[in-house]
Short mmCIF file of C-alpha atoms in Angstrom, two decimals:
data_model
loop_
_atom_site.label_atom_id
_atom_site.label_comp_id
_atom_site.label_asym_id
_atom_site.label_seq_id
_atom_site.Cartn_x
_atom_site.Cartn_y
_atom_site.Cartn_z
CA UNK A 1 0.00 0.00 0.00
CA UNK A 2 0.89 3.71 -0.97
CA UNK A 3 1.98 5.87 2.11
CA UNK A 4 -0.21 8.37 1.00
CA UNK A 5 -3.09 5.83 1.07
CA UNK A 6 -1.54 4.68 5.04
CA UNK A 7 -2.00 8.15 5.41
CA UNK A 8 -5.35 8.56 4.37
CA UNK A 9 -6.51 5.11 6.43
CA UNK A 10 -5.26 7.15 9.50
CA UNK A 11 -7.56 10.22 8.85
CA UNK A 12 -10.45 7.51 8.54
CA UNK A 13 -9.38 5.92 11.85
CA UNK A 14 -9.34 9.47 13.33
CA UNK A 15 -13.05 10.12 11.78
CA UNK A 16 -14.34 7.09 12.90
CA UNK A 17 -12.67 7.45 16.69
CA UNK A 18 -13.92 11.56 17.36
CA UNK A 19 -16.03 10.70 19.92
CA UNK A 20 -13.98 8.93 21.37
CA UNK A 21 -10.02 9.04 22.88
CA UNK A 22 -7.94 9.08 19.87
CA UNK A 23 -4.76 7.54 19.83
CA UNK A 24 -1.71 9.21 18.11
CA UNK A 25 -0.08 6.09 18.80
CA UNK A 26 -2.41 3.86 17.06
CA UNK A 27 -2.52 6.35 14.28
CA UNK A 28 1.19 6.27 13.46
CA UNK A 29 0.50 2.75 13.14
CA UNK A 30 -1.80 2.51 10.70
CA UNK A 31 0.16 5.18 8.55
CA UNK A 32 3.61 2.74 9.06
CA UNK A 33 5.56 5.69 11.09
CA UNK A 34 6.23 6.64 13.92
CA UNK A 35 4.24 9.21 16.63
CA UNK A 36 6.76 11.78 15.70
CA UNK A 37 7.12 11.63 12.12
CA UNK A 38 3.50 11.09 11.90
CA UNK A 39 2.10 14.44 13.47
CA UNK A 40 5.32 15.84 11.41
CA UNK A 41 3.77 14.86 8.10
CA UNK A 42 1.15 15.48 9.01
CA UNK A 43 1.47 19.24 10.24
CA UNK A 44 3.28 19.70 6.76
CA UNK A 45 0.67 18.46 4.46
CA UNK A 46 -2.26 19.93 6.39
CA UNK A 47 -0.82 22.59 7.38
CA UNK A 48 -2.36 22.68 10.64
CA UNK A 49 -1.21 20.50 13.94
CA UNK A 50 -3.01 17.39 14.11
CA UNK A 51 -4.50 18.58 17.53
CA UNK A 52 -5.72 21.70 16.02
CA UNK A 53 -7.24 19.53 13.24
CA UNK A 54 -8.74 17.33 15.40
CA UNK A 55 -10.36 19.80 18.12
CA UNK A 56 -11.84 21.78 14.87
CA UNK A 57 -13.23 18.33 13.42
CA UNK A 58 -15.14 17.53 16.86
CA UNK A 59 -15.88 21.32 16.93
CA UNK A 60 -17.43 21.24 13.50
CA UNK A 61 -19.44 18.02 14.73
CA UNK A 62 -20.90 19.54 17.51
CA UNK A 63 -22.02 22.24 15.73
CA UNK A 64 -24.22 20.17 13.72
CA UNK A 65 -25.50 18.29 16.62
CA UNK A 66 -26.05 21.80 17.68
CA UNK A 67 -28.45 22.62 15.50
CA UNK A 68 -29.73 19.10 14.49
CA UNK A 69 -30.54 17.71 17.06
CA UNK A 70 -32.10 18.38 20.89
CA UNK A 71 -29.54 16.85 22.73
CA UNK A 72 -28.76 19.26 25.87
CA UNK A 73 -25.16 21.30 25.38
CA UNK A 74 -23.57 19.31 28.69
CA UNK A 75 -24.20 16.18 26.79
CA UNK A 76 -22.97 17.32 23.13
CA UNK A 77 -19.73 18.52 25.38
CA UNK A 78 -19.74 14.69 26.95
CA UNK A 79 -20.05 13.23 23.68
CA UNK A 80 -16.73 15.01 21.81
CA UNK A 81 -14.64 14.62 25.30
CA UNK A 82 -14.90 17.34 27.37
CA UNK A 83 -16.16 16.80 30.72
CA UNK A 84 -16.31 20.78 31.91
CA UNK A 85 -18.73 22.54 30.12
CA UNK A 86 -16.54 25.98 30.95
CA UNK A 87 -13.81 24.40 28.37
CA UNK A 88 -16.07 22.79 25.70
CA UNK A 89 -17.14 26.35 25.39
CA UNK A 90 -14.25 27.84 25.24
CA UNK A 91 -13.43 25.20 22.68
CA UNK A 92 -16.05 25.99 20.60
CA UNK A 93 -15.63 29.65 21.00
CA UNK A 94 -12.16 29.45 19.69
CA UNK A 95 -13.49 27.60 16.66
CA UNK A 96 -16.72 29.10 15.41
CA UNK A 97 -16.73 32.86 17.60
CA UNK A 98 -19.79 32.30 18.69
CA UNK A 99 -20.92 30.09 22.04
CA UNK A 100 -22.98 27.18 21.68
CA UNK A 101 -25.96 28.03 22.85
CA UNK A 102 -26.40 30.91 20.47
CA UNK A 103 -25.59 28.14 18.27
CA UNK A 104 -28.42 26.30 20.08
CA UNK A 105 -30.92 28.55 19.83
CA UNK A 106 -30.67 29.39 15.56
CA UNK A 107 -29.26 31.81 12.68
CA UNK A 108 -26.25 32.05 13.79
CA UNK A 109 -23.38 31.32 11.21
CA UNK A 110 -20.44 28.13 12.17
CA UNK A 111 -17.57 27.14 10.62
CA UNK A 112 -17.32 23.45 8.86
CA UNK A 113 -14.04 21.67 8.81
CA UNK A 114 -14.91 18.86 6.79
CA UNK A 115 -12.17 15.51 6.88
CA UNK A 116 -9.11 15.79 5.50
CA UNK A 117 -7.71 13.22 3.02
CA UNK A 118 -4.31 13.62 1.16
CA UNK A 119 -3.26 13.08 -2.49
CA UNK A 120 -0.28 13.48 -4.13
CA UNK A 121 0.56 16.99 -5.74
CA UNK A 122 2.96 17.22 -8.57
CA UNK A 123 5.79 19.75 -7.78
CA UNK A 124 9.62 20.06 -8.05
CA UNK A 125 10.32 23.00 -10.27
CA UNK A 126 12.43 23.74 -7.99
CA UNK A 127 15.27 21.74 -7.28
CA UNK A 128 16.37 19.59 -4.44
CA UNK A 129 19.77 19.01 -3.15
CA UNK A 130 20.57 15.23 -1.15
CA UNK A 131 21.99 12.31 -0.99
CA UNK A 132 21.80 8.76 -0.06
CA UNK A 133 23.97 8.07 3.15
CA UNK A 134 24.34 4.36 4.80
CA UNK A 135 25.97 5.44 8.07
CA UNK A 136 27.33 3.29 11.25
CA UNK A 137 25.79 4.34 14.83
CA UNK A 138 27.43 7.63 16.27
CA UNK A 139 27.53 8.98 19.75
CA UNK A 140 26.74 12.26 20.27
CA UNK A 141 27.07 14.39 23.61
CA UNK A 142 25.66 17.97 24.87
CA UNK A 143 22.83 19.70 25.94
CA UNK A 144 19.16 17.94 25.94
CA UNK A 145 15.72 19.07 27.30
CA UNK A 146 12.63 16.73 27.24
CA UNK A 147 10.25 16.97 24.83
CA UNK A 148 6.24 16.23 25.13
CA UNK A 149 4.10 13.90 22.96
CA UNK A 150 2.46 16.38 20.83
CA UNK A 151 4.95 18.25 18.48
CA UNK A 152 3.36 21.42 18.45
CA UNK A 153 4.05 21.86 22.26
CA UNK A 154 7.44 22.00 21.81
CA UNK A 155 7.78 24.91 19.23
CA UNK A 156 8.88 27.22 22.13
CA UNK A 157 11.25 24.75 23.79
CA UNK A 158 13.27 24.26 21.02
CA UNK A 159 14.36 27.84 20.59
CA UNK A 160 14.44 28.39 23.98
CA UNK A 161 17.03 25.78 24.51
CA UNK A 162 19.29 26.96 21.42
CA UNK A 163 19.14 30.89 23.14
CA UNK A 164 20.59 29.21 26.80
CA UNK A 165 23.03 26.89 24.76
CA UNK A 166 24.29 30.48 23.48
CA UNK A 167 24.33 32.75 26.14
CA UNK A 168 25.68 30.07 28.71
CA UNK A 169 29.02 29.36 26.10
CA UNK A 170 27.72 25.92 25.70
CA UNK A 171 27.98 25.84 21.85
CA UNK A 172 30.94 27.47 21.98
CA UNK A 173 32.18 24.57 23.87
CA UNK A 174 30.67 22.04 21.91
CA UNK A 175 32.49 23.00 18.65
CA UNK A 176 35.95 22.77 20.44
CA UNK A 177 34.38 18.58 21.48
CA UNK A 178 33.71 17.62 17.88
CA UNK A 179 35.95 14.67 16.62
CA UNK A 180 33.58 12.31 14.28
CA UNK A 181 30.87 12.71 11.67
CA UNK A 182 29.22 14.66 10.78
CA UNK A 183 30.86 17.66 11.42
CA UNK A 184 29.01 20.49 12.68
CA UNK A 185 26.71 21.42 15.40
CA UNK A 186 24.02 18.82 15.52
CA UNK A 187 19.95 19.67 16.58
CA UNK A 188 18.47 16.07 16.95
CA UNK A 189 15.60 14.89 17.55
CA UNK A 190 14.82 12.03 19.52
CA UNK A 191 11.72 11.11 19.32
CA UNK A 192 11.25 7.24 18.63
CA UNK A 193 8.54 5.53 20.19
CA UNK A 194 10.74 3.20 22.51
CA UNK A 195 12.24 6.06 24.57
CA UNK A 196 11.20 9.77 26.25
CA UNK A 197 11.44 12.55 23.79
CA UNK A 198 14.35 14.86 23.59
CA UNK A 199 15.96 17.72 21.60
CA UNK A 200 19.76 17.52 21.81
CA UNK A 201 22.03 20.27 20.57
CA UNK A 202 25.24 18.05 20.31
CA UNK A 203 28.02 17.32 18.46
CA UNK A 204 29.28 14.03 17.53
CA UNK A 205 31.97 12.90 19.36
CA UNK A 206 34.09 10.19 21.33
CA UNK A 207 35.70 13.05 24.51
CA UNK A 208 34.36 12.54 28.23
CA UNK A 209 30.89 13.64 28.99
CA UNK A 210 31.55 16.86 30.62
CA UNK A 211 29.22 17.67 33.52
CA UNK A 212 25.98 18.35 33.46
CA UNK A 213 25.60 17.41 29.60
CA UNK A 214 23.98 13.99 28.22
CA UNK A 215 25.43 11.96 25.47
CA UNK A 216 22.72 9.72 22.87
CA UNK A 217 23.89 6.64 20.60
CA UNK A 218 22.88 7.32 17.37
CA UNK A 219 21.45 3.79 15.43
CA UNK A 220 22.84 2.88 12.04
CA UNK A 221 20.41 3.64 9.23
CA UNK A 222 19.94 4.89 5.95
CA UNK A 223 19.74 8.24 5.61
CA UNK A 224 18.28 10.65 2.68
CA UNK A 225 20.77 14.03 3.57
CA UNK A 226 19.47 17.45 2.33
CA UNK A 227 21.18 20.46 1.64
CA UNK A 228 20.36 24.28 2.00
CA UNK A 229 21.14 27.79 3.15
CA UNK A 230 19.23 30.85 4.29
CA UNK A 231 18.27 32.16 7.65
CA UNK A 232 17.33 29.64 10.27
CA UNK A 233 14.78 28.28 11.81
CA UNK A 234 12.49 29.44 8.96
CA UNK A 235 15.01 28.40 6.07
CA UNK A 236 15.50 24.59 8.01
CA UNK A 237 11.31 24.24 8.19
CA UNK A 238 10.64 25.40 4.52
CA UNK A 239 13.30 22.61 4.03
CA UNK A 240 11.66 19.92 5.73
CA UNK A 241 7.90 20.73 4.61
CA UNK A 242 9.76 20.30 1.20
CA UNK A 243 10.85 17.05 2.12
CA UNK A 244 7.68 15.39 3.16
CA UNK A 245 5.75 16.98 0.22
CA UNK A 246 7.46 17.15 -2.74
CA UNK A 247 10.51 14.46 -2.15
CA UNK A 248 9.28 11.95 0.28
CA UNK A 249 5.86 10.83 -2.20
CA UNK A 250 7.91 9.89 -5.07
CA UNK A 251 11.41 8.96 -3.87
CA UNK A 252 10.69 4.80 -3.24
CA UNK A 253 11.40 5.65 0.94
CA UNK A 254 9.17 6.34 3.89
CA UNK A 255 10.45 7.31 7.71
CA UNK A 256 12.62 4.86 9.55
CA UNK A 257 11.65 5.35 13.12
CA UNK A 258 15.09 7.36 14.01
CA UNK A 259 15.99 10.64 14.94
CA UNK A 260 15.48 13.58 12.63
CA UNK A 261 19.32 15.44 12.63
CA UNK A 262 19.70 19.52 11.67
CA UNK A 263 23.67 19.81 10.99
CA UNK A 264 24.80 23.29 11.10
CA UNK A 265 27.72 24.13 8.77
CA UNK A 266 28.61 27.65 9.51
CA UNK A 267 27.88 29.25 13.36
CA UNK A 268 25.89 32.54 11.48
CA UNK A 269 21.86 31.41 11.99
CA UNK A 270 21.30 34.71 9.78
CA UNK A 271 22.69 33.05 7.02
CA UNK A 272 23.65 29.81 7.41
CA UNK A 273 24.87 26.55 5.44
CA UNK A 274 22.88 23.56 6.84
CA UNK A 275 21.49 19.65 6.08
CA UNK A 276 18.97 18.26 6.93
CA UNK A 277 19.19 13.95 7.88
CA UNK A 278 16.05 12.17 7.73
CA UNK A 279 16.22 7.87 8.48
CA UNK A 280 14.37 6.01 5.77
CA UNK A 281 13.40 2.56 5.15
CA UNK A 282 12.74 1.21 1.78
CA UNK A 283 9.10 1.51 1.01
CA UNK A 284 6.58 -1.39 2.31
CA UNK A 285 5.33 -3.35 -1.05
#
């Protein structure tokens, strides 16, 4: 099966599952990829995190039960998961702008967010820049924080954790601890589904673990290595939703369940040289 048909079997196991506790888990399942690199493809192609999507899909739902039906608001609120009235208002006040019981009551306007499904889009006018890598398992060592389940939370830990790594000298140290490949400082992701989540900003290397840092064994895989420039983050995520559109459909690969690795070439973020290492698997016939 197609990954873009996996895909698409995961948005009907999310349709069929709204009124219920959906699992991101089981989802990434279904799609053949793992929690992480499922709500990443997912947040690419849509365009919208897949808990956004999925609180305006049970939003959109109770709206019709809204007005369809005369089943009282506390219930409708039951039925899509929220057992406090106070937040399945505020729920569907940040969707639709209006509160339910206006809703309730008729002529007011709602918003419909009807299911996703994905096909593929022909691009690539544009170049791409990789390569092919087989590489051994590498250790890596320096600063980590923890990351949570759902990607989107994260977007201001990241950053944050790049700012302290600079103002506390820590990647100035870590480019004088660099002795193995690849060369450069190193944001990766750790995000399997056998281990807690982490961001490292490392470098890969066989010195003592200095104090206070972490080191991470990096697996052997196969990886598909991108190349690009411009001002970071934003140049890096243009990058990677580029990846999982336009490259991943049509290239005969699919995620391995390994860490996504950022390699920074040059120390100016302004205008930086970077790659971009994505694990991959030979697609599932």
């Amino acid at each position: 099966m197609d990954w873009i048909e996996r895909l698409n079997k995961a948005m009907e196991y999310l349709e069929e599952h709204m009124m219920e506790e959906i699992s991101y888990e089981k989802a990434a399942r279904i799609a053949c990829c793992s929690t992480y690199h499922f709500q990443r493809m997912f947040a690419y192609m849509a365009n919208v995190p897949l808990s956004e999507y999925i609180r305006r899909r049970r939003m959109s739902l109770a709206a019709e039960d809204l007005q369809s039906s005369d089943e009282k608001i506390v219930d409708i609120a039951l039925k899509y998961g929220y057992a406090s009235p106070t937040a399945f208002n505020r729920a569907f006040q940040g969707v639709h702008g209006v509160a339910p019981s206006l809703v309730k009551k008729g002529n007011v306007s709602v918003k419909a967010y009807p299911p996703i499904s994905f096909t593929i889009t022909i691009k690539g006018a544009v170049g791409l820049d990789y390569r092919i890598e087989e590489k051994k398992a590498f250790r890596v060592i320096g600063v980590c924080s923890p990351l949570q389940a759902e990607v989107e939370k994260n977007f201001a830990v990241v950053p944050q954790l790049w700012q302290q790594a600079g103002s506390d000298g820590s990647l100035y140290k870590l480019a004088g601890m660099m002795d193995g490949e690849p060369k450069g400082i190193l944001g990766v992701s750790a995000c399997n589904d056998e281990e807690e989540w982490k961001y490292l900003i490392c470098v890969s290397s066989t010195l003592p673990l200095p104090e206070g840092w972490e080191e991470y064994l990096v697996e052997a895989y196969t990886w598909a290595v991108f190349t690009g420039t411009g001002s970071c983050p934003q140049a890096i995520q243009q990058l990677e939703q580029r990846i999982v559109t336009e490259w991943l459909p049509a290239s005969g690969y699919e995620y391995a369940d390994g860490p996504d690795i950022e390699v920074y070439l040059t120390p100016d973020m302004q205008n930086s040289s970077f790659e971009v290492w994505i694990p991959i698997n030979r697609k599932r016939q």
